[in-house]
Coordinates of C-alpha atoms and ligand atoms in Angstrom, one line a residue:
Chain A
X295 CA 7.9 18.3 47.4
X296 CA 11.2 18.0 46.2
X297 CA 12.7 18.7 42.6
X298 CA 13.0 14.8 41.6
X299 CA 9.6 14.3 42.3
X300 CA 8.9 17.3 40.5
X301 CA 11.0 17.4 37.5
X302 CA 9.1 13.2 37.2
X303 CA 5.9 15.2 36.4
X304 CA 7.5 16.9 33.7
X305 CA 6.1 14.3 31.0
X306 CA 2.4 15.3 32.3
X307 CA 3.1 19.2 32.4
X308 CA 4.6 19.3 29.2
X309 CA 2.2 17.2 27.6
X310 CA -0.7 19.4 26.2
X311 CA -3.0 16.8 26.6
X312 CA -3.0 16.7 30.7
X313 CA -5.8 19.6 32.2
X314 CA -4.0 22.9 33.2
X315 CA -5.5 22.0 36.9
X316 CA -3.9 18.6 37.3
X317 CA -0.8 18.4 38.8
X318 CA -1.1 21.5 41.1
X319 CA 1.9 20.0 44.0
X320 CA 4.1 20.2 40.9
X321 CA 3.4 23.2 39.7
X322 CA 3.7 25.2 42.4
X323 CA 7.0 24.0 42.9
X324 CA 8.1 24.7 40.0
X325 CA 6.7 28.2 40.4
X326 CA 8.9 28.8 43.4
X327 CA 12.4 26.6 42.0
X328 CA 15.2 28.3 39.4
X329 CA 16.5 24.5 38.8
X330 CA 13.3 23.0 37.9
X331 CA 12.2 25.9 35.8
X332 CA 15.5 26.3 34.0
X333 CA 15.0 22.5 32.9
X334 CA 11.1 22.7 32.2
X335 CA 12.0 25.7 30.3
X336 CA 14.5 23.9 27.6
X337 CA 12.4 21.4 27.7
X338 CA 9.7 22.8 26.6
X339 CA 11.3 24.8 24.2
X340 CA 12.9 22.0 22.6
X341 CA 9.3 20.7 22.4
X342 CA 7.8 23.7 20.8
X343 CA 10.9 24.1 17.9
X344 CA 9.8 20.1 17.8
X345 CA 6.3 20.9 17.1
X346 CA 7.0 23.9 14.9
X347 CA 9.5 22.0 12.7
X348 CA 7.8 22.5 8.8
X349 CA 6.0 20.0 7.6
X350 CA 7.5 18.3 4.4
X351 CA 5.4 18.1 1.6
X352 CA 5.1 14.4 -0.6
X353 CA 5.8 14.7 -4.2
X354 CA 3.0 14.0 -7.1
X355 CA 4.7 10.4 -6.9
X356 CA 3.0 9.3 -3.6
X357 CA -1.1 10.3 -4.9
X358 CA -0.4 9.0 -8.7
X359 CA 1.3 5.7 -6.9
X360 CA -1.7 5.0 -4.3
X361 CA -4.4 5.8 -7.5
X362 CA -2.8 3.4 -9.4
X363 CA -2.8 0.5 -6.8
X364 CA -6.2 1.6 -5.8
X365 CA -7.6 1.2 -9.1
X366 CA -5.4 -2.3 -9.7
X367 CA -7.1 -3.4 -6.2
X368 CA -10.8 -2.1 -7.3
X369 CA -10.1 -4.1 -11.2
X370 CA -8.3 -7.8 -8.9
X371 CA -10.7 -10.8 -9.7
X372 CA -10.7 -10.8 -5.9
X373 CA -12.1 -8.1 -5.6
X374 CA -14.8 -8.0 -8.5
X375 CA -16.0 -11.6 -6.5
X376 CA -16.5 -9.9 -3.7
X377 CA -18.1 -6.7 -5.3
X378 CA -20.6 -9.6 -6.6
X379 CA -21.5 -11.4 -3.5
X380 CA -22.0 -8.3 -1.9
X381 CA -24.5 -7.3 -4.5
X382 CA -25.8 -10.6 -4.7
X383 CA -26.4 -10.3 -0.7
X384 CA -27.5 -6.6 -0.3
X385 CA -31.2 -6.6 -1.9
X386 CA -30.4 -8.9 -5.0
X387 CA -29.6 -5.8 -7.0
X388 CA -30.1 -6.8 -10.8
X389 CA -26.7 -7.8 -11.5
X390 CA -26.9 -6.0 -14.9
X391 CA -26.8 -2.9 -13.2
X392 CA -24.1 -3.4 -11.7
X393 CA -22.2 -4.9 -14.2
X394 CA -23.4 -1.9 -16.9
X395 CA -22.3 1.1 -14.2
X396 CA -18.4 -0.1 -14.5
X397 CA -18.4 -0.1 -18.2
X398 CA -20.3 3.2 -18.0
X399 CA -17.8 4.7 -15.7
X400 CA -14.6 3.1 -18.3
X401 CA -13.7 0.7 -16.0
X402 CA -11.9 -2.6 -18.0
X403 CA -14.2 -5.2 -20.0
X404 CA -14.8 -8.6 -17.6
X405 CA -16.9 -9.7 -19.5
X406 CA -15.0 -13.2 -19.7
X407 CA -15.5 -13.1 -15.7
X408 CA -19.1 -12.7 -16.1
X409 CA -19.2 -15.3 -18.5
X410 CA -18.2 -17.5 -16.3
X411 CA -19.4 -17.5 -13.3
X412 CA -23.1 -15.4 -14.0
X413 CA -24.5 -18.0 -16.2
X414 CA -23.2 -21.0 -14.1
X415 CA -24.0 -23.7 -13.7
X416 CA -24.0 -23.9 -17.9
X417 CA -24.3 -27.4 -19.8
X418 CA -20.7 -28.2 -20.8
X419 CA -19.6 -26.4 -23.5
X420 CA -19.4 -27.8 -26.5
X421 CA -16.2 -26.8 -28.7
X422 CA -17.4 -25.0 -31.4
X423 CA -15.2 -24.6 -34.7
X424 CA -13.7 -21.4 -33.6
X425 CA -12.1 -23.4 -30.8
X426 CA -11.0 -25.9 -32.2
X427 CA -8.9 -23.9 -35.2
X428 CA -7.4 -21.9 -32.7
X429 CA -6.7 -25.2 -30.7
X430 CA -5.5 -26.2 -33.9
X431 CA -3.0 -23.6 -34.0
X432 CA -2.0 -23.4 -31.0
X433 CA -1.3 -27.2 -31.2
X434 CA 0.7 -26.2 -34.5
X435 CA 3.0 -23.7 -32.3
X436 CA 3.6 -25.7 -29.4
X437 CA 3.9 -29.3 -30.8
X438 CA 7.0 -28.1 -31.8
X439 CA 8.3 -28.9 -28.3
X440 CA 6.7 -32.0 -29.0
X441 CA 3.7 -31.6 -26.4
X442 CA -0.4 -32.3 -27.1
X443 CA -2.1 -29.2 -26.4
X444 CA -5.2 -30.4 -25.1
X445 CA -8.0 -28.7 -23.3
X446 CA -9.6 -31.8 -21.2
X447 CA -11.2 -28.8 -18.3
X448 CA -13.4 -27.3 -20.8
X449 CA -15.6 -30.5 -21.0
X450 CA -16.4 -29.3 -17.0
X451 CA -19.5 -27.8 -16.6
X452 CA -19.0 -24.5 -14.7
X453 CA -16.6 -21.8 -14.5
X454 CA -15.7 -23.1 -11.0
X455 CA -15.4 -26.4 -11.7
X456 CA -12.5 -25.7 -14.1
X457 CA -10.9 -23.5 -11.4
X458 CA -11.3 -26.3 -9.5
X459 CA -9.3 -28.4 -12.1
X460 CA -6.8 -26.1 -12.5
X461 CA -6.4 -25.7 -8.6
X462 CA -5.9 -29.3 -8.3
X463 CA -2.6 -29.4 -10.3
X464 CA -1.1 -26.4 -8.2
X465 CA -1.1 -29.3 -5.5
X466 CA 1.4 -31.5 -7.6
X467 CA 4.9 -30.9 -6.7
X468 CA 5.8 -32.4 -10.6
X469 CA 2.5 -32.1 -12.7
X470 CA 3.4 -34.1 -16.2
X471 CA 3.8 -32.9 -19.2
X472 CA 0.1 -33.8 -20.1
X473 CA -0.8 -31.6 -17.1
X474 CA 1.3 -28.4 -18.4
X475 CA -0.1 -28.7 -21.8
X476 CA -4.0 -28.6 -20.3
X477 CA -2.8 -25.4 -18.1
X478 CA -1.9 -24.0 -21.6
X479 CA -5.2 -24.8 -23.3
X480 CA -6.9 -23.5 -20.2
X481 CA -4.9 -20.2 -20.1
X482 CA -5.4 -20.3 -24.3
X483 CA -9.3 -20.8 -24.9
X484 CA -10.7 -20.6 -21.2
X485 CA -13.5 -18.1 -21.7
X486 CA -13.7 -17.0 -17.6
X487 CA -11.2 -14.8 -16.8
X488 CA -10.9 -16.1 -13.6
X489 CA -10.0 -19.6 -15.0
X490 CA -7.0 -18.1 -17.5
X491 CA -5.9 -16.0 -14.3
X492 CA -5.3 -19.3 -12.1
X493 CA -3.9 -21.0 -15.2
X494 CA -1.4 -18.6 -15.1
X495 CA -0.7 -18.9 -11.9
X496 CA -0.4 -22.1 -12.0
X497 CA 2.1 -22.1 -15.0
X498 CA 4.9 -19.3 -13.0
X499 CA 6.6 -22.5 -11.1
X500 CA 7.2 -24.0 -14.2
X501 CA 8.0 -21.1 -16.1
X502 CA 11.5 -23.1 -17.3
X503 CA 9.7 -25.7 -18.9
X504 CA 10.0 -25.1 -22.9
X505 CA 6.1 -26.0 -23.3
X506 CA 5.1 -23.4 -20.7
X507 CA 6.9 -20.8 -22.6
X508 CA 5.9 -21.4 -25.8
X509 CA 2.5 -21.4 -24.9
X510 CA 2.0 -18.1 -22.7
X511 CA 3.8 -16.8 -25.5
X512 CA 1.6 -18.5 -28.0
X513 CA -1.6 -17.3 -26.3
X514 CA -0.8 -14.0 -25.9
X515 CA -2.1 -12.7 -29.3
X516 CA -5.1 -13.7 -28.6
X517 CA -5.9 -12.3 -25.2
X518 CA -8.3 -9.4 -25.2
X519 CA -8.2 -8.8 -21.5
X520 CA -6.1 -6.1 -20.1
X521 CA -5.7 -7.7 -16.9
X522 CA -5.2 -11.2 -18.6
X523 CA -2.8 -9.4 -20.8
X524 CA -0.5 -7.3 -18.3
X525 CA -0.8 -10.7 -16.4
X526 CA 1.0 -13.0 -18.9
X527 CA 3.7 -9.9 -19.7
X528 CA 4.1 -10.0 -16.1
X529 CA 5.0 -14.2 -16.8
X530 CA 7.1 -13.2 -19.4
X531 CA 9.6 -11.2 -18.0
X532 CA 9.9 -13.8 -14.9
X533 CA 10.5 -15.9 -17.5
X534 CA 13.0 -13.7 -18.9
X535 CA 11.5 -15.1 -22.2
X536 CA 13.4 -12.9 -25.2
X537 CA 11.7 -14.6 -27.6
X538 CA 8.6 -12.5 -27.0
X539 CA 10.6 -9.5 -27.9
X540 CA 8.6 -8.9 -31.1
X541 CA 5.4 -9.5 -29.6
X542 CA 5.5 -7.4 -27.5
X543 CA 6.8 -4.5 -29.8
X544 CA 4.1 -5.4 -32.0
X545 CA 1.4 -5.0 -28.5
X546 CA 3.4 -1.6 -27.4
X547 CA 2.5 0.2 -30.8
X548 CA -1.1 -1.3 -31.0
X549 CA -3.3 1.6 -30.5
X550 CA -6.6 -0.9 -30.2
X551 CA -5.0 -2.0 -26.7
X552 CA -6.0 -1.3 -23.7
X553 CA -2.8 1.7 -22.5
X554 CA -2.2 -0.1 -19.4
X555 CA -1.3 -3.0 -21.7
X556 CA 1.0 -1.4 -24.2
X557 CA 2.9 0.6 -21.5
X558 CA 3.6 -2.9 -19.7
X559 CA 4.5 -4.5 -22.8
X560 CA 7.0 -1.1 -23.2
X561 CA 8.5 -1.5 -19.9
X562 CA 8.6 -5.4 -20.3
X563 CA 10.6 -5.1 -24.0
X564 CA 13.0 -2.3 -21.5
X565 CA 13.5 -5.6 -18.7
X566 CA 14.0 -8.3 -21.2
Chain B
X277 CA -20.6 -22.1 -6.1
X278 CA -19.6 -18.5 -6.2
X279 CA -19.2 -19.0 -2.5
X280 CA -16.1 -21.1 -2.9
X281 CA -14.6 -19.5 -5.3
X282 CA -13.8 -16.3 -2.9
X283 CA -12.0 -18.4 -1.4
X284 CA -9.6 -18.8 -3.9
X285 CA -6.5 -15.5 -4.3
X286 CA -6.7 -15.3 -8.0
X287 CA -5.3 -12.2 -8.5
X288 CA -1.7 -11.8 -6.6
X289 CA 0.9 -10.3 -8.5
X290 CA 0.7 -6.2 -10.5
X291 CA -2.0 -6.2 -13.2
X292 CA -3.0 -2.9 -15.1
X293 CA -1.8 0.2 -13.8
X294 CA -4.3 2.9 -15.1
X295 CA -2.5 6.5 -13.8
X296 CA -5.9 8.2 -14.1
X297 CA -6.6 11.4 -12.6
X298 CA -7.0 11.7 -9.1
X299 CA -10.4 11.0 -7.5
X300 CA -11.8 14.2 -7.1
X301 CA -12.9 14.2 -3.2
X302 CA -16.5 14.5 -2.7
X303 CA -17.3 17.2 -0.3
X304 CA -20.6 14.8 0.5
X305 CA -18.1 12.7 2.2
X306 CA -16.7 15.3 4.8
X307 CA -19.1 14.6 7.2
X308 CA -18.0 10.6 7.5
X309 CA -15.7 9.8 10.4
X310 CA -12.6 8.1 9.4
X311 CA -14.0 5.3 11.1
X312 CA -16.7 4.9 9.3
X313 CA -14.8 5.5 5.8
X314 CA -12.2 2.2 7.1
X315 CA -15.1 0.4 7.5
X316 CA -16.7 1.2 4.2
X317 CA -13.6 -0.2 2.7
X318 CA -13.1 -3.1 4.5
X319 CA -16.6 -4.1 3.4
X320 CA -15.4 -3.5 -0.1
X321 CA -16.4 0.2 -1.2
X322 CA -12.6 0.7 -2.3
X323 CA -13.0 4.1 -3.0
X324 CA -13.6 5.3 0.4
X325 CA -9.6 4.3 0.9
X326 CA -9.1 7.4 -1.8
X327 CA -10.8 9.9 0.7
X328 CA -8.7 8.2 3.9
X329 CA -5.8 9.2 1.4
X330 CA -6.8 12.8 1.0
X331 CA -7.3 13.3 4.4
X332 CA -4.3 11.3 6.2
X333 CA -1.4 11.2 3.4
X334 CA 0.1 14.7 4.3
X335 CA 0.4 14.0 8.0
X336 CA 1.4 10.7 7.2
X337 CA 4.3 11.4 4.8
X338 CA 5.2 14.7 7.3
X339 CA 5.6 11.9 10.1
X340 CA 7.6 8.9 7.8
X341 CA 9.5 12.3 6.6
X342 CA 11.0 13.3 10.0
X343 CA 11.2 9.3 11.2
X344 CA 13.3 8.4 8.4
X345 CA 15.2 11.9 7.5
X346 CA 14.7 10.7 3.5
X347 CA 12.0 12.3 1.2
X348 CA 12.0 9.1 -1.3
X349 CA 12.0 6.4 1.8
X350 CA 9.3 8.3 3.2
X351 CA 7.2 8.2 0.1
X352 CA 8.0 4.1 -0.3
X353 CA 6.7 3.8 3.0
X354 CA 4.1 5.7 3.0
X355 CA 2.5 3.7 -0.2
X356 CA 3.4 0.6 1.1
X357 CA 1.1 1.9 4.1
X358 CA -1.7 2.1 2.3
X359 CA -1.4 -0.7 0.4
X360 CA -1.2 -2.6 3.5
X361 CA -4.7 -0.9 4.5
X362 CA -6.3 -2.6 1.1
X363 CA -4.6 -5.5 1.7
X364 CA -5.8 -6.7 5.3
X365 CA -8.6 -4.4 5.8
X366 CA -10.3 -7.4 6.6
X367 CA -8.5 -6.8 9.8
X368 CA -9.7 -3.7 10.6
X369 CA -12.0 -3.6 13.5
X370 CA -15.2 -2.8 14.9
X371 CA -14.3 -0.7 17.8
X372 CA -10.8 0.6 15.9
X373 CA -9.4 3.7 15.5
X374 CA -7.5 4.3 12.2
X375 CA -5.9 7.1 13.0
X376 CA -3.9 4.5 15.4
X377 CA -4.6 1.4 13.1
X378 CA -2.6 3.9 10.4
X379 CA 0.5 4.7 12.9
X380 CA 0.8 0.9 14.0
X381 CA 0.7 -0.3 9.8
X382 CA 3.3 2.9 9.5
X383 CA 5.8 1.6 11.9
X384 CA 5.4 -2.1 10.6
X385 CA 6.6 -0.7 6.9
X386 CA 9.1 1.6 8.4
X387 CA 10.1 -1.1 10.7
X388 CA 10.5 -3.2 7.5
X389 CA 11.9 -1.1 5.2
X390 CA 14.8 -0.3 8.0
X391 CA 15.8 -4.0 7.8
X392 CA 15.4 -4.6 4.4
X393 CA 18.0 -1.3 3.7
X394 CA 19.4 -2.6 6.7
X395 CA 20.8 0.9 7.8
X396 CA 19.7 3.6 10.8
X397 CA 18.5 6.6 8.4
X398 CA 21.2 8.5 6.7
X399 CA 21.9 11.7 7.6
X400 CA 20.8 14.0 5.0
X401 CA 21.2 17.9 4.5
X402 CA 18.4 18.8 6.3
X403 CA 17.2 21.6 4.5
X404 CA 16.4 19.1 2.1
X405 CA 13.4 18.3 4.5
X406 CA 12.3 22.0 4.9
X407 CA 9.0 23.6 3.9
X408 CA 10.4 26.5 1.9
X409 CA 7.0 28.2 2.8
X410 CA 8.2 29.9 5.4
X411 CA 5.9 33.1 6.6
X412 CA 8.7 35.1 8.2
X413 CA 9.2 38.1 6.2
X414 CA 12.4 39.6 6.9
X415 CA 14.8 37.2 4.9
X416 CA 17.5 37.1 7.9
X417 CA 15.3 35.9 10.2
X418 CA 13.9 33.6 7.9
X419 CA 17.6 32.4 7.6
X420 CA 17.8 32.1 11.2
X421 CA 14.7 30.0 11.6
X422 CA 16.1 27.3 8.6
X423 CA 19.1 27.4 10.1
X424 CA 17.2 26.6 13.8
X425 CA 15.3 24.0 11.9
X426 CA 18.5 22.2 10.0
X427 CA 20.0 22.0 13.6
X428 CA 17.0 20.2 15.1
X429 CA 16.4 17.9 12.1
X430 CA 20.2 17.0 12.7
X431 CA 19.8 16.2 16.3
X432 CA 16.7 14.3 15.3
X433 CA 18.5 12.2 13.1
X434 CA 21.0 11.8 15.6
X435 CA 18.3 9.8 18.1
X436 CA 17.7 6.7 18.0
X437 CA 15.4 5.1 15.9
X438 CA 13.1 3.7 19.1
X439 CA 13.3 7.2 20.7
X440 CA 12.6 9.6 17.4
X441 CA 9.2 7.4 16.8
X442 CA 8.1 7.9 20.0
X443 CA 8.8 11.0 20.5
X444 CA 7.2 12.0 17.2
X445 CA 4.1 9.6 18.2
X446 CA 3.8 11.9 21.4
X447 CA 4.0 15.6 19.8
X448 CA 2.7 15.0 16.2
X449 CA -0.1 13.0 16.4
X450 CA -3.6 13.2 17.2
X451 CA -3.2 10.7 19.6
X452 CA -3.8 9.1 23.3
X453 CA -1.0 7.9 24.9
X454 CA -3.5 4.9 25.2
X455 CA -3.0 5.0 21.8
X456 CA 0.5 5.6 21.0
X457 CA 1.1 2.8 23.9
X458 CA -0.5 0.1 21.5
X459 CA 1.2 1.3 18.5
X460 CA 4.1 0.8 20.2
X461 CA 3.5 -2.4 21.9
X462 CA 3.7 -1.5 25.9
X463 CA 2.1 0.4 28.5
X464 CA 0.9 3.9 28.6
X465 CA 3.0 4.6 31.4
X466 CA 6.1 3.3 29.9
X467 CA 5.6 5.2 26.3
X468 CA 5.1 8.5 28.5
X469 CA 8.9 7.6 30.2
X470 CA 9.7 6.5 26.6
X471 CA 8.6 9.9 25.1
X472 CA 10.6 11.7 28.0
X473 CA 13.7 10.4 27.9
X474 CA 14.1 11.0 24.1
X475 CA 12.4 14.3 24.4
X476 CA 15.4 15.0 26.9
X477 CA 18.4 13.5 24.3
X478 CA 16.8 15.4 22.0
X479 CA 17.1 18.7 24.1
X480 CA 20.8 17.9 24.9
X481 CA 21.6 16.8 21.5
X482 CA 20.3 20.2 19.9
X483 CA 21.6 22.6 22.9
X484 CA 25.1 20.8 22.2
X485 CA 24.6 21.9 18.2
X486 CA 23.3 25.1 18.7
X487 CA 26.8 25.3 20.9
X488 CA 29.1 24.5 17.8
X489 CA 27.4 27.0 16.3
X490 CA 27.7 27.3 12.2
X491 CA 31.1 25.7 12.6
X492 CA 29.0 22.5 11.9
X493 CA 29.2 20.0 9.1
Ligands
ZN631 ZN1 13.0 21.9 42.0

């Protein structure tokens, strides 16, 4: 036994995980050898400073930071689907339960969601007078830019089929003007959450466009869905759009909205 | 229909941020193994995540803290390693381990976050790093053990990047070298030489500080 062999052992000696009656060659050499004990011995004491080196202890930041994005993750449309089909799959759990226990425990309204995809499929909607004097309105803001806001998806039937119609034009490397202004009326007067979500969406890549601005802008006000809301702030300040300066001051001191949504619009008015 | 339409990523960017109160952790839960937590989560009880916190976000930061030698850096990380546990726990497997699952996702955002800042960690005062607990109770030997501690954290910082994480993998972890071998991509035999040879730098590095004595700096 010589010290090179030895002294290649170290790793297992030193390494509390190896079984004190392993290695028993080594060991006794090093019982018997001043040069391999002087190294196993700074060594190992360079290990056990190592191993008593204080901890450092995370500030407040890191638990309020991973609450937040757990709660954002537990609120995604993603992940409200999936909290359905896996209701729907385990023992057909009356879905009311599970929608009443969220609203119980303060989480956000998704009602919208619900609307659109618990009921499906639902005889096309027909576009009652409410809709149209808001499409109306909307119209009145946006025709400024000289664009038809129309709302051709909400003759679909289902919730999914106008996600599928909004889907299609995120394919369209230059959707038309026509196109833009039905993205608008979706993200406007879709009542599925889920469908104003993906409108959005598809609206950021054209987020230049005079029409698209206008008309996040111009639906805003009548958004009463948190996530929906933070959502098209979000668009706004990508957009770098300062015309929604007083909207948003108007949002950031409205006490009927949801927190989460005034202290975006806040930090959005600070960005713009 | 529904089917399809989970399918489709609706929700991609920031939405609300709701900075409620922590999750108080339920004691019921204690008995659950961490494996069995992950795999509550992956199947979409997104909660179970907050008691995988609880339990792994101390040794988790304590670990980013020493690999990076910055407080705020470690912090980033650390979030962005759990927010890479929500995001593909879909991933997460059968016959996992998430103790090692959660060291392989750490050195992925550490990993990332050293390009992206593009810089080997600063060196810091390292008493900025200390525990201030300290349980010695005469106050010169208390001064003698920070001052022990700031040279080691120095010649830590001094390693290389490759050889601090391994050698950190090896001593602070709750780990097999089976383990620590896939985190870090190779063989067991080759993170045990791995782990050696910095352990060794690291002993030369601090005997050659302890040397200069408080003319340091
Ligand atoms: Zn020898």
């Amino acid at each position: 036994m010589n010290c090179t062999r030895a002294q290649e052992n170290f790793p297992n000696l030193l390494d509390p995980r190896t079984p004190a009656d392993a290695h028993a060659d080594d060991r006794a050499h090093l019982a018997s050898c001043p040069d391999c004990q002087r190294e196993y011995a700074s060594l190992a004491r360079t290990l056990s400073a190592l191993d008593r080196l204080p901890a450092a202890k995370p500030s407040p930041r890191l638990r309020a930071g991973f609450y937040a994005m757990l709660e954002q993750e537990k609120n995604s449309a993603a992940s409200v689907q999936a909290a359905v089909l896996r209701h729907r799959r385990a023992a057909r759990v009356s879905l009311w339960r599970w929608i009443l226990a969220p609203l119980a425990a303060g989480a956000l309204a998704l009602g919208g969601f619900f609307a659109g995809t618990r009921y499906a499929p639902v005889p096309a909607p027909a576009i009652d007078p409410a809709t149209k004097r808001e499409l109306a309105e909307l119209r009145a803001k946006v025709d400024g830019v000289g664009q038809l806001v129309g709302y051709t998806f909400l003759q679909q039937r289902s919730a999914n089929e106008r996600l599928q119609g909004v889907l299609t034009t995120l394919d369209q490397k230059n959707p038309d003007q026509k196109i833009l202004a039905n993205l608008v009326g979706a993200l406007a007067l879709d009542p599925s959450v889920n469908v104003r979500l993906s409108a959005l969406d598809a609206l950021y890549p054209h987020a230049g466009e005079q029409l698209v601005r206008t008309g996040v802008l111009a639906s805003l006000p009548r958004e009463q869905n948190p996530l929906v809301q933070v959502a098209m702030i979000d668009f706004i300040v990508a957009a770098r759009d300062r015309n929604a300066t007083p909207e948003l001051e108007r949002m950031s001191h409205n006490e009927s909205i949801d927190r989460s949504v005034r202290d975006a619009a806040k930090r959005a008015i600070a960005q713009l | 229909m529904i089917a399809t339409l989970t399918e489709i990523n609706v929700q991609t960017r920031p939405s609300v941020v709701s900075l409620r109160a922590p999750t108080p952790v339920d004691t019921a839960t204690d008995a659950i193994s961490d494996h069995e937590l992950m795999l509550a989560v992956r199947d979409g009880e997104l909660d179970a995540l907050g008691e995988l916190f609880e339990r792994y976000h101390g040794p988790l930061y304590g670990f980013l803290a020493k690999l990076t030698g910055h407080h705020a850096a470690a912090e980033d990380i650390a979030q962005t390693v759990f927010q890479r546990m929500l995001k593909y726990r879909h991933t997460y497997r059968d016959d996992g381990s998430f103790t090692a699952w959660m060291y392989h996702l750490a050195r992925r955002c550490a990993a990332d976050h050293f390009r992206k800042t593009n810089s080997a960690p600063a060196p810091t005062d390292p008493s900025d790093l200390q525990n201030h607990a300290d349980e010695a109770p005469d106050a010169s030997d208390r001064a003698a053990r920070r001052d022990d501690h700031d040279l080691l954290h120095l010649a830590l910082n001094r390693l290389d990047r490759d050889a601090r994480e391994v050698l950190l993998l090896s001593r602070f972890q709750e780990l097999s070298f089976a383990e620590i071998a896939n985190i870090l991509e190779c063989s067991a035999g080759a993170a045990k030489v791995r782990a050696h040879r910095a352990l060794k730098e690291l002993r030369d590095i601090y005997l050659a500080l302890q040397r200069e004595g408080p003319a340091r700096n």
